């Protein structure tokens, strides 16, 4: 199935790239329920199993809720498990999504980002992911098909680390990452085995050692389980950094675990965004640099754990920062996006914090073009000149 | 090649979507093999494909990755340098990804573009069906062996003969993964017919500018849109673009029973003052249900476009 094109690269979509990561990670149980754009992954995995290239238990559930229950249970009895969904599918699975984290099941999921209904739309928005940001899942965000493959392998390594044992989702923009065929380097089985040790569950259900999983309890125990999760979340950055270090040694990619830095070193102002917009952002930054505008772009690759320290290192002392959200948070402190509020919160206590401005862009999957990014850059430079934002939140490319 | 070259394949869901994808994937693969960079994709809104509904697939090719970056995260390329028309009836128009109604199959071609159509007609004959353009382009016709499901070999042979986007050798190598006999590819150069088309030429349907979309302040609140009144038809969604065969109503044998009118899934049958049916070809999708249901065989199905018109 994997057609080698040139120098080990195959021309495949982000969904198929993730399916190869699942095959290479030798996942034991795949629980599936279709909703586009995630569906591309389950289709590709089913094809691999049908073609005899991959052996796994493949269960098509009756809904996303059951699908995520199956993934969680499989993980808790010692199977490496994969699930995934998009938009309202992810929302429908919200209950088992929460419990997967509280049960400390290191399930890996692919979120093919899709706008929440209504109106029913296929295009990307990041809100379905962000509505589950506070419950213990880790979220990484791919900019292209290669990164979707890489982050899936990394997600298993990080989630299954005994110091973490929390689920991880790889997020990929609908259409732009999930459905565009890019040249992708698909690593060998030997490389992946070197990177990813077999999964060791924390507790094994066995008649000789009886356990009860997830009993009913109230304030006498709940508080402490939250504390355990907080401690694990605080350990994540170090485990993530170590995993990326080893990954880059073996595969030659993914050196930076948290941020992509594009022409940031001497930048006067900085744009910050998530996901596939980075491609157009790089093009915009090059064009602006050509015109003498010293702008840099930072792509946030991981939203949980949030790379606050790494962002502070790059943003403090800058003349202005423009944060781009492909999401919304209605009624939030500044009526802006989720990433914007997180970044402002991270900078608040620092003396040399820059003025910040927010751009709501790309909603419903409307492409964030080079032209849109030039406009955002202009507003950010104006914010730098004024020393404070004229207004905090700008909706870009919307018909007002 | 210091800019991104965009290739488009126009086809129909299920009928030729795999052929569209094979075309653009083969071109992208050939480009990668000769050290260029390439991506390919199906138009997102066409997937999953629907039977007979017009659809598009694309490839972008560039000598370097950097010029590509501004062009990747899109639903279609803005400027098409090479366009394949897999089914000649697509000259009627093709729906866009968004709610823009039916648009010209040549809407996005750029000045000097190469248009390769699968038809046995000569270019001058096929031009009678194509919409006018505001750019000059080269029209090539090549007989792909089937009016709806052509072989990719002669189409890619025509590309190799007429465009430098990828080399003939790289295309040949990419095709060799699947085909042992490349005869159709090799012979295309001698068999194709071509002509230069000046802007403003073309006898096909006229398409106005895209519709103006309303602003947030103009739209009704709460995801509500005005519906088409009973008995009316949606002026923005003319389903006739999916038609490859058309019903011919023979009034001399019609018994005016209205079975066709009842069963038409698109509500595209009109009854005239004397009680006889006829199709509204803006909306008739050519599904053939009326032909099947007619109790007296008074409806005949004909190919939408035949040699000689």
Short mmCIF file of N, CA and C in Angstrom, two decimals, chain B residues 151-303:
data_model
loop_
_atom_site.label_atom_id
_atom_site.label_comp_id
_atom_site.label_asym_id
_atom_site.label_seq_id
_atom_site.Cartn_x
_atom_site.Cartn_y
_atom_site.Cartn_z
N UNK B 151 -9.15 6.60 -19.90
CA UNK B 151 -7.87 6.13 -19.38
C UNK B 151 -7.01 7.36 -19.13
N UNK B 152 -6.20 7.32 -18.07
CA UNK B 152 -5.32 8.46 -17.81
C UNK B 152 -4.18 8.52 -18.81
N UNK B 153 -3.91 7.41 -19.50
CA UNK B 153 -2.71 7.34 -20.34
C UNK B 153 -2.71 8.39 -21.45
N UNK B 154 -3.76 8.46 -22.32
CA UNK B 154 -3.72 9.49 -23.36
C UNK B 154 -3.78 10.92 -22.80
N UNK B 155 -4.47 11.10 -21.67
CA UNK B 155 -4.55 12.45 -21.07
C UNK B 155 -3.17 12.90 -20.59
N UNK B 156 -2.45 11.98 -19.95
CA UNK B 156 -1.11 12.33 -19.48
C UNK B 156 -0.12 12.38 -20.64
N UNK B 157 -0.38 11.60 -21.68
CA UNK B 157 0.44 11.69 -22.89
C UNK B 157 0.32 13.07 -23.51
N UNK B 158 -0.92 13.60 -23.51
CA UNK B 158 -1.15 14.95 -24.04
C UNK B 158 -0.43 15.98 -23.17
N UNK B 159 -0.46 15.77 -21.85
CA UNK B 159 0.24 16.69 -20.95
C UNK B 159 1.74 16.68 -21.25
N UNK B 160 2.30 15.47 -21.39
CA UNK B 160 3.74 15.35 -21.65
C UNK B 160 4.11 16.06 -22.95
N UNK B 161 3.22 15.96 -23.95
CA UNK B 161 3.51 16.55 -25.25
C UNK B 161 3.39 18.07 -25.23
N UNK B 162 2.51 18.61 -24.40
CA UNK B 162 2.17 20.04 -24.50
C UNK B 162 2.61 20.90 -23.34
N UNK B 163 3.08 20.30 -22.24
CA UNK B 163 3.42 21.10 -21.05
C UNK B 163 4.73 20.64 -20.44
N UNK B 164 5.56 21.60 -19.99
CA UNK B 164 6.83 21.22 -19.35
C UNK B 164 6.72 21.02 -17.84
N UNK B 165 5.49 20.97 -17.30
CA UNK B 165 5.34 20.96 -15.83
C UNK B 165 6.07 19.78 -15.20
N UNK B 166 6.01 18.62 -15.85
CA UNK B 166 6.84 17.47 -15.45
C UNK B 166 7.37 16.84 -16.74
N UNK B 167 8.50 16.18 -16.64
CA UNK B 167 9.11 15.60 -17.84
C UNK B 167 8.38 14.33 -18.26
N UNK B 168 8.48 14.02 -19.55
CA UNK B 168 7.85 12.79 -20.05
C UNK B 168 8.44 11.57 -19.36
N UNK B 169 9.73 11.64 -19.11
CA UNK B 169 10.41 10.50 -18.49
C UNK B 169 9.87 10.25 -17.07
N UNK B 170 9.70 11.33 -16.31
CA UNK B 170 9.21 11.18 -14.94
C UNK B 170 7.78 10.67 -14.94
N UNK B 171 6.97 11.15 -15.88
CA UNK B 171 5.59 10.66 -15.98
C UNK B 171 5.58 9.18 -16.34
N UNK B 172 6.43 8.83 -17.29
CA UNK B 172 6.51 7.43 -17.72
C UNK B 172 6.89 6.53 -16.54
N UNK B 173 7.84 7.01 -15.75
CA UNK B 173 8.30 6.24 -14.59
C UNK B 173 7.18 6.09 -13.56
N UNK B 174 6.45 7.20 -13.32
CA UNK B 174 5.36 7.16 -12.34
C UNK B 174 4.25 6.23 -12.82
N UNK B 175 3.98 6.24 -14.13
CA UNK B 175 2.92 5.38 -14.66
C UNK B 175 3.33 3.90 -14.65
N UNK B 176 4.63 3.65 -14.75
CA UNK B 176 5.11 2.27 -14.81
C UNK B 176 4.83 1.50 -13.53
N UNK B 177 4.58 2.24 -12.41
CA UNK B 177 4.22 1.56 -11.17
C UNK B 177 2.94 0.75 -11.36
N UNK B 178 2.05 1.24 -12.24
CA UNK B 178 0.73 0.62 -12.37
C UNK B 178 0.52 -0.05 -13.73
N UNK B 179 1.10 0.55 -14.78
CA UNK B 179 0.78 0.08 -16.14
C UNK B 179 1.99 -0.61 -16.77
N UNK B 180 1.76 -1.78 -17.37
CA UNK B 180 2.85 -2.44 -18.08
C UNK B 180 2.89 -1.98 -19.54
N UNK B 181 1.71 -1.59 -20.07
CA UNK B 181 1.65 -1.14 -21.46
C UNK B 181 1.36 0.36 -21.50
N UNK B 182 2.32 1.14 -21.93
CA UNK B 182 2.16 2.60 -21.96
C UNK B 182 1.82 3.10 -23.36
N UNK B 183 1.26 2.22 -24.18
CA UNK B 183 0.94 2.58 -25.57
C UNK B 183 0.10 3.84 -25.68
N UNK B 184 -0.98 3.91 -24.90
CA UNK B 184 -1.87 5.07 -24.97
C UNK B 184 -1.16 6.36 -24.61
N UNK B 185 -0.20 6.27 -23.70
CA UNK B 185 0.59 7.44 -23.27
C UNK B 185 1.51 7.90 -24.39
N UNK B 186 2.16 6.93 -25.01
CA UNK B 186 3.16 7.24 -26.04
C UNK B 186 2.49 7.79 -27.30
N UNK B 187 1.33 7.20 -27.66
CA UNK B 187 0.69 7.57 -28.93
C UNK B 187 -0.07 8.89 -28.86
N UNK B 188 -0.32 9.40 -27.65
CA UNK B 188 -1.18 10.59 -27.52
C UNK B 188 -0.64 11.78 -28.29
N UNK B 189 0.69 11.95 -28.29
CA UNK B 189 1.27 13.12 -28.94
C UNK B 189 0.88 13.19 -30.41
N UNK B 190 0.83 12.05 -31.07
CA UNK B 190 0.49 12.03 -32.50
C UNK B 190 -1.02 12.14 -32.71
N UNK B 191 -1.80 11.69 -31.74
CA UNK B 191 -3.26 11.62 -31.93
C UNK B 191 -4.01 12.87 -31.46
N UNK B 192 -3.41 13.64 -30.58
CA UNK B 192 -4.16 14.76 -30.02
C UNK B 192 -4.41 15.83 -31.09
N UNK B 193 -5.47 16.62 -30.84
CA UNK B 193 -5.76 17.76 -31.72
C UNK B 193 -5.74 19.01 -30.85
N UNK B 194 -5.19 20.10 -31.41
CA UNK B 194 -5.11 21.29 -30.54
C UNK B 194 -5.36 22.56 -31.32
N UNK B 195 -5.76 23.59 -30.61
CA UNK B 195 -5.92 24.92 -31.21
C UNK B 195 -5.68 25.99 -30.15
N UNK B 196 -5.25 27.16 -30.61
CA UNK B 196 -5.13 28.32 -29.70
C UNK B 196 -6.51 28.96 -29.61
N UNK B 197 -6.96 29.21 -28.41
CA UNK B 197 -8.27 29.85 -28.23
C UNK B 197 -8.03 31.27 -27.73
N UNK B 198 -8.64 32.24 -28.42
CA UNK B 198 -8.51 33.65 -28.01
C UNK B 198 -9.56 33.96 -26.94
N UNK B 199 -9.24 34.91 -26.09
CA UNK B 199 -10.23 35.26 -25.07
C UNK B 199 -11.53 35.73 -25.73
N UNK B 200 -12.64 35.37 -25.11
CA UNK B 200 -13.94 35.75 -25.67
C UNK B 200 -14.51 34.72 -26.63
N UNK B 201 -13.70 33.70 -26.98
CA UNK B 201 -14.22 32.67 -27.88
C UNK B 201 -14.92 31.59 -27.05
N UNK B 202 -15.89 30.93 -27.67
CA UNK B 202 -16.60 29.86 -26.97
C UNK B 202 -18.09 30.04 -27.09
N UNK B 203 -18.81 28.96 -27.42
CA UNK B 203 -20.25 29.06 -27.66
C UNK B 203 -21.10 28.51 -26.53
N UNK B 204 -20.49 28.21 -25.39
CA UNK B 204 -21.21 27.57 -24.29
C UNK B 204 -21.95 28.55 -23.42
N UNK B 205 -22.44 28.07 -22.29
CA UNK B 205 -23.26 28.91 -21.41
C UNK B 205 -22.46 30.08 -20.83
N UNK B 206 -23.17 31.17 -20.54
CA UNK B 206 -22.53 32.35 -19.94
C UNK B 206 -22.68 32.28 -18.42
N UNK B 207 -21.64 32.66 -17.72
CA UNK B 207 -21.69 32.70 -16.25
C UNK B 207 -21.37 34.11 -15.80
N UNK B 208 -22.22 34.65 -14.93
CA UNK B 208 -21.98 36.00 -14.42
C UNK B 208 -20.93 35.96 -13.33
N UNK B 209 -20.73 37.10 -12.67
CA UNK B 209 -19.82 37.10 -11.53
C UNK B 209 -20.38 36.24 -10.39
N UNK B 210 -19.53 35.79 -9.48
CA UNK B 210 -20.04 35.00 -8.35
C UNK B 210 -21.06 35.82 -7.56
N UNK B 211 -22.03 35.17 -6.93
CA UNK B 211 -23.03 35.93 -6.17
C UNK B 211 -22.39 36.66 -4.99
N UNK B 212 -22.98 37.79 -4.63
CA UNK B 212 -22.51 38.51 -3.45
C UNK B 212 -23.06 37.82 -2.20
N UNK B 213 -22.18 37.48 -1.28
CA UNK B 213 -22.61 36.80 -0.06
C UNK B 213 -22.95 37.84 1.00
N UNK B 214 -23.97 37.57 1.81
CA UNK B 214 -24.43 38.58 2.78
C UNK B 214 -23.46 38.75 3.94
N UNK B 215 -23.54 39.87 4.60
CA UNK B 215 -22.70 40.13 5.77
C UNK B 215 -23.39 39.60 7.02
N UNK B 216 -22.64 39.59 8.12
CA UNK B 216 -23.19 39.11 9.39
C UNK B 216 -24.43 39.91 9.78
N UNK B 217 -24.41 41.22 9.49
CA UNK B 217 -25.54 42.05 9.90
C UNK B 217 -26.76 41.84 8.99
N UNK B 218 -26.52 41.34 7.79
CA UNK B 218 -27.64 41.10 6.87
C UNK B 218 -28.28 39.72 7.05
N UNK B 219 -27.50 38.78 7.59
CA UNK B 219 -28.01 37.41 7.67
C UNK B 219 -29.00 37.26 8.81
N UNK B 220 -30.02 36.40 8.63
CA UNK B 220 -30.93 36.13 9.75
C UNK B 220 -30.15 35.51 10.91
N UNK B 221 -30.57 35.79 12.13
CA UNK B 221 -29.92 35.24 13.32
C UNK B 221 -30.30 33.76 13.45
N UNK B 222 -29.39 32.95 14.01
CA UNK B 222 -29.69 31.58 14.44
C UNK B 222 -29.68 30.57 13.30
N UNK B 223 -28.79 30.73 12.35
CA UNK B 223 -28.58 29.73 11.32
C UNK B 223 -29.89 29.40 10.61
N UNK B 224 -30.59 30.44 10.21
CA UNK B 224 -31.84 30.25 9.48
C UNK B 224 -31.67 30.90 8.11
N UNK B 225 -32.09 30.20 7.07
CA UNK B 225 -32.01 30.79 5.73
C UNK B 225 -33.39 30.71 5.08
N UNK B 226 -33.72 31.67 4.23
CA UNK B 226 -35.01 31.60 3.54
C UNK B 226 -35.03 30.36 2.64
N UNK B 227 -36.12 29.64 2.65
CA UNK B 227 -36.23 28.44 1.83
C UNK B 227 -36.90 28.77 0.50
N UNK B 228 -36.87 27.83 -0.41
CA UNK B 228 -37.51 28.00 -1.70
C UNK B 228 -39.02 27.81 -1.51
N UNK B 229 -39.85 28.76 -1.96
CA UNK B 229 -41.30 28.60 -1.77
C UNK B 229 -41.81 27.34 -2.48
N UNK B 230 -42.92 26.80 -1.97
CA UNK B 230 -43.48 25.58 -2.56
C UNK B 230 -43.71 25.77 -4.05
N UNK B 231 -43.32 24.79 -4.83
CA UNK B 231 -43.51 24.87 -6.27
C UNK B 231 -42.37 25.58 -7.00
N UNK B 232 -41.51 26.24 -6.24
CA UNK B 232 -40.40 26.96 -6.87
C UNK B 232 -39.14 26.11 -6.96
N UNK B 233 -38.12 26.65 -7.60
CA UNK B 233 -36.83 25.95 -7.69
C UNK B 233 -35.73 26.89 -7.24
N UNK B 234 -34.68 26.31 -6.67
CA UNK B 234 -33.60 27.11 -6.09
C UNK B 234 -32.75 27.73 -7.20
N UNK B 235 -32.80 29.05 -7.33
CA UNK B 235 -32.04 29.68 -8.42
C UNK B 235 -30.53 29.55 -8.21
N UNK B 236 -30.08 29.25 -6.99
CA UNK B 236 -28.65 29.16 -6.70
C UNK B 236 -28.12 27.73 -6.77
N UNK B 237 -29.00 26.77 -6.99
CA UNK B 237 -28.54 25.38 -6.98
C UNK B 237 -29.20 24.63 -8.13
N UNK B 238 -28.63 24.83 -9.31
CA UNK B 238 -29.19 24.21 -10.50
C UNK B 238 -28.54 22.85 -10.72
N UNK B 239 -29.29 21.81 -10.43
CA UNK B 239 -28.73 20.47 -10.36
C UNK B 239 -28.42 19.86 -11.73
N UNK B 240 -28.73 20.59 -12.81
CA UNK B 240 -28.52 20.04 -14.15
C UNK B 240 -27.07 19.78 -14.51
N UNK B 241 -26.12 20.30 -13.71
CA UNK B 241 -24.71 20.09 -14.04
C UNK B 241 -24.31 18.63 -13.91
N UNK B 242 -25.09 17.83 -13.18
CA UNK B 242 -24.71 16.42 -13.01
C UNK B 242 -25.27 15.55 -14.14
N UNK B 243 -25.96 16.15 -15.10
CA UNK B 243 -26.63 15.36 -16.15
C UNK B 243 -25.66 14.98 -17.28
N UNK B 244 -25.60 13.70 -17.59
CA UNK B 244 -24.83 13.25 -18.76
C UNK B 244 -25.75 12.65 -19.82
N UNK B 245 -26.95 12.25 -19.41
CA UNK B 245 -27.98 11.75 -20.33
C UNK B 245 -29.23 12.57 -20.09
N UNK B 246 -29.98 12.88 -21.15
CA UNK B 246 -31.18 13.68 -20.94
C UNK B 246 -32.44 12.93 -21.40
N UNK B 247 -33.54 13.14 -20.67
CA UNK B 247 -34.80 12.51 -21.09
C UNK B 247 -35.44 13.28 -22.25
N UNK B 248 -35.94 12.56 -23.23
CA UNK B 248 -36.68 13.17 -24.34
C UNK B 248 -38.13 12.72 -24.20
N UNK B 249 -39.03 13.68 -24.00
CA UNK B 249 -40.45 13.35 -23.78
C UNK B 249 -41.16 13.30 -25.13
N UNK B 250 -41.70 12.13 -25.49
CA UNK B 250 -42.38 11.96 -26.78
C UNK B 250 -43.89 12.14 -26.55
N UNK B 251 -44.35 13.34 -26.85
CA UNK B 251 -45.74 13.67 -26.53
C UNK B 251 -46.74 12.87 -27.36
N UNK B 252 -46.31 12.34 -28.53
CA UNK B 252 -47.26 11.59 -29.36
C UNK B 252 -47.66 10.27 -28.72
N UNK B 253 -46.81 9.72 -27.85
CA UNK B 253 -47.22 8.47 -27.19
C UNK B 253 -47.52 8.68 -25.71
N UNK B 254 -47.42 9.91 -25.21
CA UNK B 254 -47.66 10.22 -23.79
C UNK B 254 -49.16 10.16 -23.49
N UNK B 255 -49.52 9.54 -22.34
CA UNK B 255 -50.93 9.45 -21.94
C UNK B 255 -51.27 10.45 -20.83
N UNK B 256 -50.34 11.38 -20.54
CA UNK B 256 -50.55 12.46 -19.58
C UNK B 256 -50.91 11.94 -18.18
N UNK B 257 -50.30 10.83 -17.78
CA UNK B 257 -50.63 10.23 -16.47
C UNK B 257 -49.87 10.91 -15.32
N UNK B 258 -48.83 11.69 -15.63
CA UNK B 258 -48.02 12.43 -14.64
C UNK B 258 -47.15 11.54 -13.76
N UNK B 259 -46.97 10.28 -14.15
CA UNK B 259 -46.10 9.40 -13.35
C UNK B 259 -44.69 9.99 -13.27
N UNK B 260 -44.20 10.52 -14.37
CA UNK B 260 -42.85 11.13 -14.40
C UNK B 260 -42.78 12.31 -13.44
N UNK B 261 -43.82 13.11 -13.43
CA UNK B 261 -43.89 14.31 -12.58
C UNK B 261 -43.87 13.91 -11.10
N UNK B 262 -44.57 12.78 -10.79
CA UNK B 262 -44.63 12.31 -9.40
C UNK B 262 -43.27 11.76 -8.96
N UNK B 263 -42.62 11.00 -9.84
CA UNK B 263 -41.42 10.29 -9.42
C UNK B 263 -40.12 11.08 -9.56
N UNK B 264 -40.15 12.18 -10.30
CA UNK B 264 -38.89 12.93 -10.49
C UNK B 264 -38.33 13.35 -9.13
N UNK B 265 -37.15 12.86 -8.74
CA UNK B 265 -36.61 13.19 -7.40
C UNK B 265 -36.15 14.64 -7.29
N UNK B 266 -35.98 15.32 -8.43
CA UNK B 266 -35.52 16.71 -8.39
C UNK B 266 -36.65 17.70 -8.62
N UNK B 267 -37.87 17.22 -8.76
CA UNK B 267 -38.97 18.12 -9.06
C UNK B 267 -38.71 18.91 -10.32
N UNK B 268 -38.12 18.27 -11.31
CA UNK B 268 -37.67 19.00 -12.50
C UNK B 268 -38.60 18.78 -13.70
N UNK B 269 -39.75 18.12 -13.48
CA UNK B 269 -40.69 17.92 -14.58
C UNK B 269 -41.80 18.97 -14.48
N UNK B 270 -42.04 19.68 -15.57
CA UNK B 270 -43.13 20.66 -15.64
C UNK B 270 -44.24 20.10 -16.52
N UNK B 271 -45.48 20.38 -16.17
CA UNK B 271 -46.63 19.95 -16.97
C UNK B 271 -47.16 21.18 -17.72
N UNK B 272 -47.30 21.08 -19.02
CA UNK B 272 -47.75 22.26 -19.78
C UNK B 272 -49.28 22.39 -19.73
N UNK B 273 -49.80 23.42 -20.35
CA UNK B 273 -51.23 23.72 -20.27
C UNK B 273 -52.10 22.58 -20.79
N UNK B 274 -51.54 21.78 -21.71
CA UNK B 274 -52.31 20.66 -22.26
C UNK B 274 -52.09 19.36 -21.47
N UNK B 275 -51.30 19.45 -20.38
CA UNK B 275 -51.10 18.26 -19.55
C UNK B 275 -49.90 17.42 -19.93
N UNK B 276 -49.07 17.92 -20.87
CA UNK B 276 -47.90 17.12 -21.28
C UNK B 276 -46.67 17.52 -20.47
N UNK B 277 -45.83 16.53 -20.14
CA UNK B 277 -44.63 16.82 -19.34
C UNK B 277 -43.42 17.23 -20.19
N UNK B 278 -42.55 18.02 -19.57
CA UNK B 278 -41.23 18.32 -20.14
C UNK B 278 -40.28 18.59 -18.99
N UNK B 279 -38.98 18.39 -19.25
CA UNK B 279 -38.00 18.60 -18.17
C UNK B 279 -37.50 20.03 -18.20
N UNK B 280 -37.24 20.57 -17.01
CA UNK B 280 -36.52 21.84 -16.91
C UNK B 280 -35.04 21.46 -16.83
N UNK B 281 -34.31 21.71 -17.92
CA UNK B 281 -32.95 21.20 -18.00
C UNK B 281 -31.95 21.97 -17.13
N UNK B 282 -32.38 23.07 -16.52
CA UNK B 282 -31.52 23.68 -15.50
C UNK B 282 -31.43 22.77 -14.27
N UNK B 283 -32.49 21.99 -14.08
CA UNK B 283 -32.59 21.21 -12.83
C UNK B 283 -32.57 19.71 -13.04
N UNK B 284 -32.94 19.21 -14.23
CA UNK B 284 -32.97 17.76 -14.49
C UNK B 284 -31.56 17.21 -14.33
N UNK B 285 -31.38 16.22 -13.42
CA UNK B 285 -30.04 15.67 -13.20
C UNK B 285 -29.77 14.46 -14.09
N UNK B 286 -30.73 14.12 -14.93
CA UNK B 286 -30.50 13.04 -15.89
C UNK B 286 -30.45 11.67 -15.27
N UNK B 287 -31.15 11.49 -14.14
CA UNK B 287 -31.05 10.22 -13.42
C UNK B 287 -31.74 9.07 -14.14
N UNK B 288 -32.72 9.39 -14.99
CA UNK B 288 -33.36 8.33 -15.78
C UNK B 288 -34.53 7.65 -15.08
N UNK B 289 -34.91 8.14 -13.89
CA UNK B 289 -36.02 7.51 -13.17
C UNK B 289 -37.32 7.67 -13.95
N UNK B 290 -37.52 8.84 -14.57
CA UNK B 290 -38.74 9.05 -15.36
C UNK B 290 -38.81 8.06 -16.53
N UNK B 291 -37.65 7.79 -17.12
CA UNK B 291 -37.61 6.85 -18.25
C UNK B 291 -38.04 5.46 -17.78
N UNK B 292 -37.54 5.09 -16.60
CA UNK B 292 -37.87 3.77 -16.05
C UNK B 292 -39.34 3.68 -15.63
N UNK B 293 -39.89 4.77 -15.09
CA UNK B 293 -41.23 4.72 -14.52
C UNK B 293 -42.34 4.90 -15.55
N UNK B 294 -42.05 5.49 -16.69
CA UNK B 294 -43.09 5.78 -17.68
C UNK B 294 -43.79 4.49 -18.11
N UNK B 295 -45.12 4.37 -17.89
CA UNK B 295 -45.81 3.10 -18.17
C UNK B 295 -45.98 2.84 -19.67
N UNK B 296 -45.81 3.85 -20.51
CA UNK B 296 -46.03 3.65 -21.95
C UNK B 296 -44.76 3.91 -22.77
N UNK B 297 -43.62 3.91 -22.12
CA UNK B 297 -42.33 4.11 -22.79
C UNK B 297 -42.31 5.36 -23.67
N UNK B 298 -42.86 6.44 -23.14
CA UNK B 298 -42.91 7.67 -23.92
C UNK B 298 -41.74 8.60 -23.61
N UNK B 299 -40.79 8.13 -22.78
CA UNK B 299 -39.61 8.95 -22.46
C UNK B 299 -38.37 8.16 -22.85
N UNK B 300 -37.50 8.83 -23.55
CA UNK B 300 -36.30 8.17 -24.06
C UNK B 300 -35.08 8.87 -23.46
N UNK B 301 -34.04 8.11 -23.17
CA UNK B 301 -32.82 8.72 -22.64
C UNK B 301 -31.78 8.84 -23.74
N UNK B 302 -31.24 10.03 -23.90
CA UNK B 302 -30.22 10.25 -24.92
C UNK B 302 -28.96 10.81 -24.29
N UNK B 303 -27.83 10.50 -24.91
CA UNK B 303 -26.58 11.10 -24.45
C UNK B 303 -26.70 12.62 -24.53
#
